CSV table of N, CA and C in Angstrom, one decimal:
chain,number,residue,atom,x,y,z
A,1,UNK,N,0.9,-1.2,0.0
A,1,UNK,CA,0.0,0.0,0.0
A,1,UNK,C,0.9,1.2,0.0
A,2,UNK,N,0.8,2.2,-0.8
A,2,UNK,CA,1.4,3.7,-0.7
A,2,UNK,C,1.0,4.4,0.4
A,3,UNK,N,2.4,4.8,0.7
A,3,UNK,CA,2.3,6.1,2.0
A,3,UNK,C,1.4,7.3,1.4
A,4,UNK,N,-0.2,7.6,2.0
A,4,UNK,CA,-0.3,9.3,1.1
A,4,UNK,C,0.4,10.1,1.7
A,5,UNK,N,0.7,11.3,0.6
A,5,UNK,CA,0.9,12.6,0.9
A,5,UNK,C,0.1,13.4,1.8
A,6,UNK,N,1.1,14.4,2.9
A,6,UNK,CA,0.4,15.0,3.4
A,6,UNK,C,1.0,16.4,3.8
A,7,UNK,N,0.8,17.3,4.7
A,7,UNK,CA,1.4,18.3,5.1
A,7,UNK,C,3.2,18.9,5.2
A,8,UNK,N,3.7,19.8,4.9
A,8,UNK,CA,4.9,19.6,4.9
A,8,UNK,C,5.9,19.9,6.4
A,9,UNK,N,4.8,20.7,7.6
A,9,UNK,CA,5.4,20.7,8.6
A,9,UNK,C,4.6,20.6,9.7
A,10,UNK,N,5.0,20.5,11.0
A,10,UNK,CA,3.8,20.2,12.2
A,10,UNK,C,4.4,21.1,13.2
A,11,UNK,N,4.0,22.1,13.3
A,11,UNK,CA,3.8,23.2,14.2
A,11,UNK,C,3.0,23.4,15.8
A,12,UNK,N,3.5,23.5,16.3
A,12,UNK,CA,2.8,23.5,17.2
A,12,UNK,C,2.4,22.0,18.4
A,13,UNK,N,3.4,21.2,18.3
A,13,UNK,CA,3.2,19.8,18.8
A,13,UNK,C,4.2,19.7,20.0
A,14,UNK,N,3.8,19.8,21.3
A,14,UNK,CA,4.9,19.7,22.0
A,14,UNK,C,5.9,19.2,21.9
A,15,UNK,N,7.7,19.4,22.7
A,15,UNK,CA,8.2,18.7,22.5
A,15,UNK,C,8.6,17.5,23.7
A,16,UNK,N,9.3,16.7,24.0
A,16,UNK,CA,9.7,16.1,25.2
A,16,UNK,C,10.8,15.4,24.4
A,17,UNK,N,11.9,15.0,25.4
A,17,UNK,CA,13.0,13.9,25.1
A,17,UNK,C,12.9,13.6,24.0
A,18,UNK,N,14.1,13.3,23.1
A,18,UNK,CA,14.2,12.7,22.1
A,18,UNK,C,15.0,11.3,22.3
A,19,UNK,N,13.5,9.8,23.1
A,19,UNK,CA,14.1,9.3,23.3
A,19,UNK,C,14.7,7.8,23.0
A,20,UNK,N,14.8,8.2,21.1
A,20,UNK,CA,15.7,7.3,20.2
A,20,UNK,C,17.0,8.0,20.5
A,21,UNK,N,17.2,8.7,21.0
A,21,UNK,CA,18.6,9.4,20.7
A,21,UNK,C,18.6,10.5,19.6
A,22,UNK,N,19.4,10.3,18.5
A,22,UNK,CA,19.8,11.3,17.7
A,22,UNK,C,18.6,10.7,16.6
A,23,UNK,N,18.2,11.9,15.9
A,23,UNK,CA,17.0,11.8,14.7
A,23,UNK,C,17.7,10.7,13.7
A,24,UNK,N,18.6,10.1,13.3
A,24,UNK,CA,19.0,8.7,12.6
A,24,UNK,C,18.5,7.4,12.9
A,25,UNK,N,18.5,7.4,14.1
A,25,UNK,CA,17.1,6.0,15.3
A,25,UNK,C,15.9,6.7,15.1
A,26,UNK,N,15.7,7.9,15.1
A,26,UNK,CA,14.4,8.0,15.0
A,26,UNK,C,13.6,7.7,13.6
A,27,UNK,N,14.3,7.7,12.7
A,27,UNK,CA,14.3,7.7,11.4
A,27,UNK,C,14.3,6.2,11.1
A,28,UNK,N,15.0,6.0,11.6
A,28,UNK,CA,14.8,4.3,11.5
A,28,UNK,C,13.6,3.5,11.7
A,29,UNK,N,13.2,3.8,13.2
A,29,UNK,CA,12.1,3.5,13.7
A,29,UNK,C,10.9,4.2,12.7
A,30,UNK,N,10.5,5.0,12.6
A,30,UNK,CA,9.2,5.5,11.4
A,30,UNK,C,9.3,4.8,10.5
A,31,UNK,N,10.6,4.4,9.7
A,31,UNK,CA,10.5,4.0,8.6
A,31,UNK,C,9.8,2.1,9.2
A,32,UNK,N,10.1,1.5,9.9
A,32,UNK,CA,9.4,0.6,9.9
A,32,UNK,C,8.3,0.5,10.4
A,33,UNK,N,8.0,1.7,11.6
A,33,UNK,CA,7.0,1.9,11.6
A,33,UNK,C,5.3,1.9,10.2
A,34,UNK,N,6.4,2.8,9.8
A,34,UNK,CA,5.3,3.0,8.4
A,34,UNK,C,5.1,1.8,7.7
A,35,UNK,N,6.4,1.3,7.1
A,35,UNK,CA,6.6,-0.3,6.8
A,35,UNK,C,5.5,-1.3,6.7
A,36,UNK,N,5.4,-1.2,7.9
A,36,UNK,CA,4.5,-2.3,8.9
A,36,UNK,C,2.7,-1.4,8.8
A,37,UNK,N,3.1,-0.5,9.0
A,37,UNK,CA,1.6,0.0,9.5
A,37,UNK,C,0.7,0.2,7.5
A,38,UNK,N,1.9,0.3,7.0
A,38,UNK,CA,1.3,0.0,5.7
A,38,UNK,C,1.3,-1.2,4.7
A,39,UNK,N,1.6,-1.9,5.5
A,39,UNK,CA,1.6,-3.6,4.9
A,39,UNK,C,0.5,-4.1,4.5
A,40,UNK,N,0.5,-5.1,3.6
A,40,UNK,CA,-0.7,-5.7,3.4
A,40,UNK,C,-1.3,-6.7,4.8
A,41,UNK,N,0.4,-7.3,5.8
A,41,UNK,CA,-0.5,-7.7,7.0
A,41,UNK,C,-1.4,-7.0,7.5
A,42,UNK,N,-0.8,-5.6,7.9
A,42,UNK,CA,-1.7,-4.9,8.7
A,42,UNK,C,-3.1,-4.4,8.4
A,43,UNK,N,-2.7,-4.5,7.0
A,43,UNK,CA,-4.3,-3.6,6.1
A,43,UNK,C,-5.4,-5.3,6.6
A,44,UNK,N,-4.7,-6.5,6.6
A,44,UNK,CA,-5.4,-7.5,7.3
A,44,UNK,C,-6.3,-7.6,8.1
A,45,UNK,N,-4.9,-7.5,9.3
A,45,UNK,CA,-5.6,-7.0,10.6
A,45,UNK,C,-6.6,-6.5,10.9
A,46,UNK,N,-6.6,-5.1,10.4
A,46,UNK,CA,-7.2,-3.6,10.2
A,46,UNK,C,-8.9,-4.5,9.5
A,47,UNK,N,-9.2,-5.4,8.1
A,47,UNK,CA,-10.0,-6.1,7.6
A,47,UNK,C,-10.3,-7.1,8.5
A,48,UNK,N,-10.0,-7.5,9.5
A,48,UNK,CA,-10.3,-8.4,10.2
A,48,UNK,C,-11.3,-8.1,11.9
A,49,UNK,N,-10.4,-7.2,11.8
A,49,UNK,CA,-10.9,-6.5,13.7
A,49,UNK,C,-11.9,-5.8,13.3
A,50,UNK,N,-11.9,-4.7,12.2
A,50,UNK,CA,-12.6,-3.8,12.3
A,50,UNK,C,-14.3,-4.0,12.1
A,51,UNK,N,-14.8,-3.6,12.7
A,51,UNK,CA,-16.6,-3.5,12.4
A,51,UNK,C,-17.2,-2.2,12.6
A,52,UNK,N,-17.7,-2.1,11.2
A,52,UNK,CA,-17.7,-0.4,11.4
A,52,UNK,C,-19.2,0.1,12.1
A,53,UNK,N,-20.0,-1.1,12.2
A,53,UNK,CA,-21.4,-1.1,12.5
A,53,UNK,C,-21.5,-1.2,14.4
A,54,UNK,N,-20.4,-1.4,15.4
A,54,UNK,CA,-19.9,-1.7,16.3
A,54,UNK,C,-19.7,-0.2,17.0
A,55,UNK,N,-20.0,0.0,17.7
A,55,UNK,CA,-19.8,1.6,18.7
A,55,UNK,C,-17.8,1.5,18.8
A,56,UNK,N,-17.7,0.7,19.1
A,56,UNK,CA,-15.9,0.5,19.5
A,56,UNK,C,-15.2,0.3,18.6
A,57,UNK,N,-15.5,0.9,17.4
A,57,UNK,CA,-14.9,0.8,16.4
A,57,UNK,C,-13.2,1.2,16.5
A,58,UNK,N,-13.9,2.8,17.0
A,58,UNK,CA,-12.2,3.5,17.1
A,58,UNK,C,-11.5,3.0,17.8
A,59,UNK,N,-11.8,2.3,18.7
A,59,UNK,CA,-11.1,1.9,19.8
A,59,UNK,C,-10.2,0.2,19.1
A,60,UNK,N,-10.7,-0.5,18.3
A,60,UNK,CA,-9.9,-1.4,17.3
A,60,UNK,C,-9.0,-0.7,16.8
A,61,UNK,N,-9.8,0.1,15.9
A,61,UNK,CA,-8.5,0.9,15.1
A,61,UNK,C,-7.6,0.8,15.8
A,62,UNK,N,-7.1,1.8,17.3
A,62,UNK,CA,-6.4,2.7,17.8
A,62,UNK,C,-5.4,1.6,18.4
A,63,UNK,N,-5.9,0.4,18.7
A,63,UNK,CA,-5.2,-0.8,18.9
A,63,UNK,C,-4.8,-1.6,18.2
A,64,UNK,N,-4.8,-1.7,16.5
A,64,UNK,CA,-4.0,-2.1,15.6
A,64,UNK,C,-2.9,-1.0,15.3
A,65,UNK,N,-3.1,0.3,15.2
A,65,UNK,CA,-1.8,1.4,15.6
A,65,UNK,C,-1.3,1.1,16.5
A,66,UNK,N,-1.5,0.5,17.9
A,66,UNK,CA,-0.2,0.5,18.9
A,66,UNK,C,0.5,-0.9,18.5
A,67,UNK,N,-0.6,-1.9,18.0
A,67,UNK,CA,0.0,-3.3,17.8
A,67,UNK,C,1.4,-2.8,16.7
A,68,UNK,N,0.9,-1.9,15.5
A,68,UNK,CA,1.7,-2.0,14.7
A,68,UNK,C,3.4,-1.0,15.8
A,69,UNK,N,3.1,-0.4,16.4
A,69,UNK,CA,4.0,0.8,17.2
A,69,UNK,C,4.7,-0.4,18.2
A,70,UNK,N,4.1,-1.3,19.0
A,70,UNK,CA,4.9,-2.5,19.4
A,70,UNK,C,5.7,-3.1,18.6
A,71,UNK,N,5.5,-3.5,17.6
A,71,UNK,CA,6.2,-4.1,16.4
A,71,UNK,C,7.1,-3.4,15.6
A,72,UNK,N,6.8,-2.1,15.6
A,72,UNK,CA,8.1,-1.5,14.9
A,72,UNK,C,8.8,-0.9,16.3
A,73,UNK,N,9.1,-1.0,17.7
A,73,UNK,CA,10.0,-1.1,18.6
A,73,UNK,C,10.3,-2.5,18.8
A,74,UNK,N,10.1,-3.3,18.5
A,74,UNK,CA,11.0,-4.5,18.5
A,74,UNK,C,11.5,-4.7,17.7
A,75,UNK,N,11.3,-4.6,16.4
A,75,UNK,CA,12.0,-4.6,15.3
A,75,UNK,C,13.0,-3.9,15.1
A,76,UNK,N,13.5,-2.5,15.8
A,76,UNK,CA,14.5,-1.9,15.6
A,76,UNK,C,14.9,-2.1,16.8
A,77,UNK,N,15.0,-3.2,18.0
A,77,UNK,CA,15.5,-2.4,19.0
A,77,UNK,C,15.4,-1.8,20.2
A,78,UNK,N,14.3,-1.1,20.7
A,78,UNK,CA,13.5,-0.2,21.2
A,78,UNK,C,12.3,-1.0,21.8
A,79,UNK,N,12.1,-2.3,21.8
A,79,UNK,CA,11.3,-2.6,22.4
A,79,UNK,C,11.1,-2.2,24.3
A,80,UNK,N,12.0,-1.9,24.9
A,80,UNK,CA,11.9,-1.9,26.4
A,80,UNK,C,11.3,-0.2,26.7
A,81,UNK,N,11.0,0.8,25.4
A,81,UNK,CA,10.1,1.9,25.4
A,81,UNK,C,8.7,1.7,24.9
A,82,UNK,N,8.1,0.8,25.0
A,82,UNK,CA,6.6,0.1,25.0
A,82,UNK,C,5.7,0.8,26.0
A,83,UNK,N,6.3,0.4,27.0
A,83,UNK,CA,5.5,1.0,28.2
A,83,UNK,C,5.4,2.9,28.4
A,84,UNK,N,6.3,3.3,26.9
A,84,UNK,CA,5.6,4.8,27.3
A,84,UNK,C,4.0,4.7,26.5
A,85,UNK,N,3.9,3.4,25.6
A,85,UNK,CA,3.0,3.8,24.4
A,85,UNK,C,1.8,3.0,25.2
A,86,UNK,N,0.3,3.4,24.7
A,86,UNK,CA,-0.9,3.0,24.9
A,86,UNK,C,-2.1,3.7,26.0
A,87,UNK,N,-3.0,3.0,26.1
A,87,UNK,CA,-4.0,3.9,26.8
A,87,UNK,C,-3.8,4.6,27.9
A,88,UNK,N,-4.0,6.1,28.1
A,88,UNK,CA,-4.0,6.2,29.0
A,88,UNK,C,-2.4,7.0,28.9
A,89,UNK,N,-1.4,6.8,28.1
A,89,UNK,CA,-0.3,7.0,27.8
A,89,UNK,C,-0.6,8.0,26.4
A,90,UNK,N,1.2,7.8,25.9
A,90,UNK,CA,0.8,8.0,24.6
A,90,UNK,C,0.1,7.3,23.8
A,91,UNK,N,-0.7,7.4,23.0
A,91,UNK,CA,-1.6,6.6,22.3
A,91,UNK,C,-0.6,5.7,21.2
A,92,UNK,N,0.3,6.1,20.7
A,92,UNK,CA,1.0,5.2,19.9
A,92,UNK,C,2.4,5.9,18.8
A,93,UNK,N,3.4,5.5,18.2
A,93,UNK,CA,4.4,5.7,17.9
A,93,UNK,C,4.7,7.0,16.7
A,94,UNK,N,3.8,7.7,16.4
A,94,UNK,CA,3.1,8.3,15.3
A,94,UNK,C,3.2,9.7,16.7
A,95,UNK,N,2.6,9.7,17.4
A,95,UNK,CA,2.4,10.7,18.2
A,95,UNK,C,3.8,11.4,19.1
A,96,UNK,N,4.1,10.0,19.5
A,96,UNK,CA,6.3,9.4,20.1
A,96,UNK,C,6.8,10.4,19.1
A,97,UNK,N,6.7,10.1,18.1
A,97,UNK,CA,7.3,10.7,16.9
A,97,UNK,C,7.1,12.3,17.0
A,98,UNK,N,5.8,12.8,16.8
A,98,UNK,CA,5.7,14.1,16.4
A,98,UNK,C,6.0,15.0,18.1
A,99,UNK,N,6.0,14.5,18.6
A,99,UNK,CA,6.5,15.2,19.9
A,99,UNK,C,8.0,15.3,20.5
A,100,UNK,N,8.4,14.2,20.0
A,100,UNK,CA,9.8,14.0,20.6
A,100,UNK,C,11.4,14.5,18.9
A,101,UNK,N,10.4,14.2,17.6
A,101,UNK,CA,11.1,14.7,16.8
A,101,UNK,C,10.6,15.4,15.5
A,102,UNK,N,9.6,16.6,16.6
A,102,UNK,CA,9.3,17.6,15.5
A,102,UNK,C,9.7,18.9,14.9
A,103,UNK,N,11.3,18.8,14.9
A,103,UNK,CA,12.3,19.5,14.2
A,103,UNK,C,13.4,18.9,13.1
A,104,UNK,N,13.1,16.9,13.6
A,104,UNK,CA,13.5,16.7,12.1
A,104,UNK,C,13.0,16.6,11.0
A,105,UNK,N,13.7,17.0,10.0
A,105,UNK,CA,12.8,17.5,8.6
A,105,UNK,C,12.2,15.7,8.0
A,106,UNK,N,13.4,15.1,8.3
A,106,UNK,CA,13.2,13.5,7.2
A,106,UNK,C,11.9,12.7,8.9
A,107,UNK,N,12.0,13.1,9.8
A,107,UNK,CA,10.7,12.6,10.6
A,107,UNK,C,9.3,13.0,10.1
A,108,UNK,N,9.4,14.3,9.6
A,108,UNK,CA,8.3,15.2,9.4
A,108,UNK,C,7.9,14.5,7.8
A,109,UNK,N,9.0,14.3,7.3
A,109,UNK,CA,8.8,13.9,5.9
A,109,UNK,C,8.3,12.5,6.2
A,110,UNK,N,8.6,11.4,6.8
A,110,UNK,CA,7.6,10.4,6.6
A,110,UNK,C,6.4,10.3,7.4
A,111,UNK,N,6.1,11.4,8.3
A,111,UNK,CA,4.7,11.7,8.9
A,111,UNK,C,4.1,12.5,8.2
A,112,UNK,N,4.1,12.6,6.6
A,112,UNK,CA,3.5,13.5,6.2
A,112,UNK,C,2.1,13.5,5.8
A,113,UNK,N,1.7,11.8,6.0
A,113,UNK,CA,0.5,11.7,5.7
A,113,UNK,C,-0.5,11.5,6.7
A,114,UNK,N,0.0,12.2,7.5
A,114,UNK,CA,-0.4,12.5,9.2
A,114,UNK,C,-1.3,14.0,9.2
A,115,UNK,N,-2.8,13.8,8.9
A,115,UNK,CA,-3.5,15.0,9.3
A,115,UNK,C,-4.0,15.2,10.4
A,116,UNK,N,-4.7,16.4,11.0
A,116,UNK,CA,-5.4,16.3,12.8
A,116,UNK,C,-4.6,16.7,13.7
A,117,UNK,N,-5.2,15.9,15.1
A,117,UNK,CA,-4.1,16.1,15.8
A,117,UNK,C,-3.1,16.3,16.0
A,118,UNK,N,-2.3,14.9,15.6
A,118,UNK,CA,-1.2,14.7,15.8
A,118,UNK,C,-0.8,15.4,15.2
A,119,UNK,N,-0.9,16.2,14.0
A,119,UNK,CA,0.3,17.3,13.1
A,119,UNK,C,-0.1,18.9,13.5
A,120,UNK,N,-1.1,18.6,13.9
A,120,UNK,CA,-1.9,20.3,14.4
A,120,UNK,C,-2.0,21.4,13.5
A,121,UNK,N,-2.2,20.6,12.2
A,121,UNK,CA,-2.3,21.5,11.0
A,121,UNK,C,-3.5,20.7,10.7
A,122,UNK,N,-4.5,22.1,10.3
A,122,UNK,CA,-5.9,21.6,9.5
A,122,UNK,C,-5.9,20.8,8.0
A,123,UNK,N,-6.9,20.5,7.8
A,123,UNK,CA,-6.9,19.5,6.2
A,123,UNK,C,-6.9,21.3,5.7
A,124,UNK,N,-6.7,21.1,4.4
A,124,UNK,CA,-7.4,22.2,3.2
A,124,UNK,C,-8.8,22.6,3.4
A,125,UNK,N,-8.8,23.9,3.1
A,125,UNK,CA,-10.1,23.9,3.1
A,125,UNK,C,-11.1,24.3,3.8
A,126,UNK,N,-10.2,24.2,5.5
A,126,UNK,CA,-11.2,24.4,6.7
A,126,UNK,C,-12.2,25.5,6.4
A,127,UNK,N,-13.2,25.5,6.6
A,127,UNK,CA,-14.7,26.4,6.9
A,127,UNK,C,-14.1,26.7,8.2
A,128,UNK,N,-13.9,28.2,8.6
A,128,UNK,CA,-14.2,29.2,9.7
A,128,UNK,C,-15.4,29.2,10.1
A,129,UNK,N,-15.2,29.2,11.8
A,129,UNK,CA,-16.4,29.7,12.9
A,129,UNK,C,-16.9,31.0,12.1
A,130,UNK,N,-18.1,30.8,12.0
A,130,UNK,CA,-19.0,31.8,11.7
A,130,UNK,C,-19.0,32.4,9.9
A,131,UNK,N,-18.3,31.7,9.4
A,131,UNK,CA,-18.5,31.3,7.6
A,131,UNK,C,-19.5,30.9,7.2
A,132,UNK,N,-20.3,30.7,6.0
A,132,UNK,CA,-21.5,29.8,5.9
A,132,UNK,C,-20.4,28.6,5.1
A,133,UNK,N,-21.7,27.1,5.2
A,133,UNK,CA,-21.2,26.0,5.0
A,133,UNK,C,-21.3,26.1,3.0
A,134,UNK,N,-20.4,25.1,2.4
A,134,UNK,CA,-21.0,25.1,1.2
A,134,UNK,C,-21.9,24.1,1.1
A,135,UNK,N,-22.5,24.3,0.2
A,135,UNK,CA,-23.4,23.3,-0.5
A,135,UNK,C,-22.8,22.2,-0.5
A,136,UNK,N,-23.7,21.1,0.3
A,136,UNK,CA,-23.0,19.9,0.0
A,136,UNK,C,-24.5,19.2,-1.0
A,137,UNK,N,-23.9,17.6,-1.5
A,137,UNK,CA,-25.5,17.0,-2.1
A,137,UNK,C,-24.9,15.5,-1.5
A,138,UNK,N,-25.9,14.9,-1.6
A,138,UNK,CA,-25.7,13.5,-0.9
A,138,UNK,C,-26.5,12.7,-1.9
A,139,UNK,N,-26.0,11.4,-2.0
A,139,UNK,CA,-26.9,10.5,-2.7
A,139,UNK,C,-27.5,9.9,-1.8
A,140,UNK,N,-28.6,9.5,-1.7
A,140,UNK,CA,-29.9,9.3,-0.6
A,140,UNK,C,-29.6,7.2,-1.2
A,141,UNK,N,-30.2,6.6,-0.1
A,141,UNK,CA,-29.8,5.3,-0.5
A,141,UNK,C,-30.9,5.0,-1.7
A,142,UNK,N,-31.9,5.7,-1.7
A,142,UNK,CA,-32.7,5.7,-3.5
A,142,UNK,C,-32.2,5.9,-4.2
A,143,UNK,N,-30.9,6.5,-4.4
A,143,UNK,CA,-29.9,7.0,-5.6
A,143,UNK,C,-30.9,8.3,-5.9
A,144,UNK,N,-31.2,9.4,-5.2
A,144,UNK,CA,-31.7,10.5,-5.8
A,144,UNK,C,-30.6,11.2,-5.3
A,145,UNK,N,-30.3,12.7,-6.0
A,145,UNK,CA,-29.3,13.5,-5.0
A,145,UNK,C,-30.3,14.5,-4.3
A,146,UNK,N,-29.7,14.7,-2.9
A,146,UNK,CA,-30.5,15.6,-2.3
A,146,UNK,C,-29.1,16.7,-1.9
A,147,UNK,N,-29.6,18.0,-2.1
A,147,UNK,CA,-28.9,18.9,-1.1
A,147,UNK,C,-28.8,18.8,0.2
A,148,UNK,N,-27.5,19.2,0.9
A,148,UNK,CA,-27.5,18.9,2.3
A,148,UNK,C,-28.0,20.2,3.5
A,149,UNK,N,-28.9,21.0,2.5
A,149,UNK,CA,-29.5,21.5,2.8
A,149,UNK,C,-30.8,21.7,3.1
A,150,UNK,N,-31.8,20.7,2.1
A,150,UNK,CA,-32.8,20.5,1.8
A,150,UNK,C,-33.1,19.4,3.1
A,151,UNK,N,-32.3,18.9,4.0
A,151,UNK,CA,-32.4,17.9,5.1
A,151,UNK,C,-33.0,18.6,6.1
A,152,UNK,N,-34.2,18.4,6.7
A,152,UNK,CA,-34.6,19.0,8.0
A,152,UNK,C,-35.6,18.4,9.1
A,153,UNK,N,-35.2,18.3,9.8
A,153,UNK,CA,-36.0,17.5,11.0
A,153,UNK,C,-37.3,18.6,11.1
A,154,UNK,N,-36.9,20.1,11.1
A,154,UNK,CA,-38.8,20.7,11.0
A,154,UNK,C,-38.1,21.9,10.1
A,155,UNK,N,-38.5,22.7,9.3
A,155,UNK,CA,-37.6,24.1,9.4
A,155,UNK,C,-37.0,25.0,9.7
A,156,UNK,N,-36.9,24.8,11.5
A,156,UNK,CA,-36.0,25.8,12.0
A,156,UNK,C,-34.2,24.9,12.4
A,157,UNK,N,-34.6,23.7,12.1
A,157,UNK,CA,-33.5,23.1,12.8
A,157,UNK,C,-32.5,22.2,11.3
A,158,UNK,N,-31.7,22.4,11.0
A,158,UNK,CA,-31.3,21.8,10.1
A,158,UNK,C,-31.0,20.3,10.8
A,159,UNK,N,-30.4,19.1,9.9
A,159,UNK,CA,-30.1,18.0,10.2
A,159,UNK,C,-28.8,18.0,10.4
A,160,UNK,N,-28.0,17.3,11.1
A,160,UNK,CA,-26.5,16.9,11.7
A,160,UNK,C,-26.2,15.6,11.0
A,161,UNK,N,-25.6,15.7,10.2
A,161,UNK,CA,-25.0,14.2,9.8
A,161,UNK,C,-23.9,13.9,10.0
A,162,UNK,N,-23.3,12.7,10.9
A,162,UNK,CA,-21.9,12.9,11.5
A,162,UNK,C,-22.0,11.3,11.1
A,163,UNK,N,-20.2,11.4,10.4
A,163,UNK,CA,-19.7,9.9,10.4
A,163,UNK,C,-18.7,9.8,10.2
A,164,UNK,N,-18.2,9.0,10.0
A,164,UNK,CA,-16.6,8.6,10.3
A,164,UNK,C,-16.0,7.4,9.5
A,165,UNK,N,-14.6,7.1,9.1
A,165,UNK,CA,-13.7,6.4,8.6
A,165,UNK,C,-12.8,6.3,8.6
A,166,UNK,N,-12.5,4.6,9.0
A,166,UNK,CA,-10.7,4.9,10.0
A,166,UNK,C,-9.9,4.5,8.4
A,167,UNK,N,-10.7,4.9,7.3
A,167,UNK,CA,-9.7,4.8,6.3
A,167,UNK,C,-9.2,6.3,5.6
């Protein structure tokens, strides 16, 4: 599977210890990181655990990212820094990364397909507080298109349509 493309820097991400040592281990580590987390096992995994019809959805996901974040610290090495990663902790090696080495450029370069949070840089695009929304249209499960405006529970309340995809 191809790494996508994403932002070219992450501003704003605390820092703490850089605790691969010098950004060359840390570079190491992402690169199998990524490796792994973009393998066909993982995309597996990811096809196996996940049920997107299940409330706990995110919560699989979030634990095939630490499975894969275990795995690329043993793999290089680094396995006895495990116990900084998981619930409750850092959530997983992707995060390790943008906090501990977000001044190297080749770190930043293979987290680049890292939007959200973790990079603290918005997608394209963002709509501003207090902007109007654009037009959106939806294909309705009859295959008609409706405006995502034409949606209304009565006329004073528009409709909220909220969903999600851990792809």
């Amino acid at each position: 599977m191809e790494v996508p493309e994403g932002p070219e820097n992450f501003e704003g991400v605390p820092n703490m210890p850089k605790v691969f040592g010098d950004a060359t281990q840390a570079v190491k580590v992402f690169s199998e990181y990524n490796r792994l987390a973009f393998s066909d096992e993982f995309q597996q995994i990811f096809n196996e655990r996940l049920d997107f019809t299940k409330p706990d959805v995110l919560v699989k996901v979030q634990s095939v990212w630490l499975q894969a974040s275990y795995k690329a610290l043993d793999n290089t090495g680094f396995g006895h820094l495990k116990d900084m990663l998981g619930p409750g902790k850092i959530p997983d090696l992707l995060k390790l990364m943008f906090m501990a080495y977000n001044d190297c450029p080749e770190v930043i370069k293979l987290g680049a397909f890292i939007r959200g949070p973790y990079a603290q840089t918005p997608p394209p695009n963002v709509v501003t507080v207090g902007s109007n929304l654009p037009e959106l249209t939806l294909i309705s499960l009859a295959g008609e298109t409706v405006g995502l405006s034409d949606l209304h529970i009565n006329k004073d309340r528009p409709m909220m349509i909220m969903s999600s995809s851990a792809s």
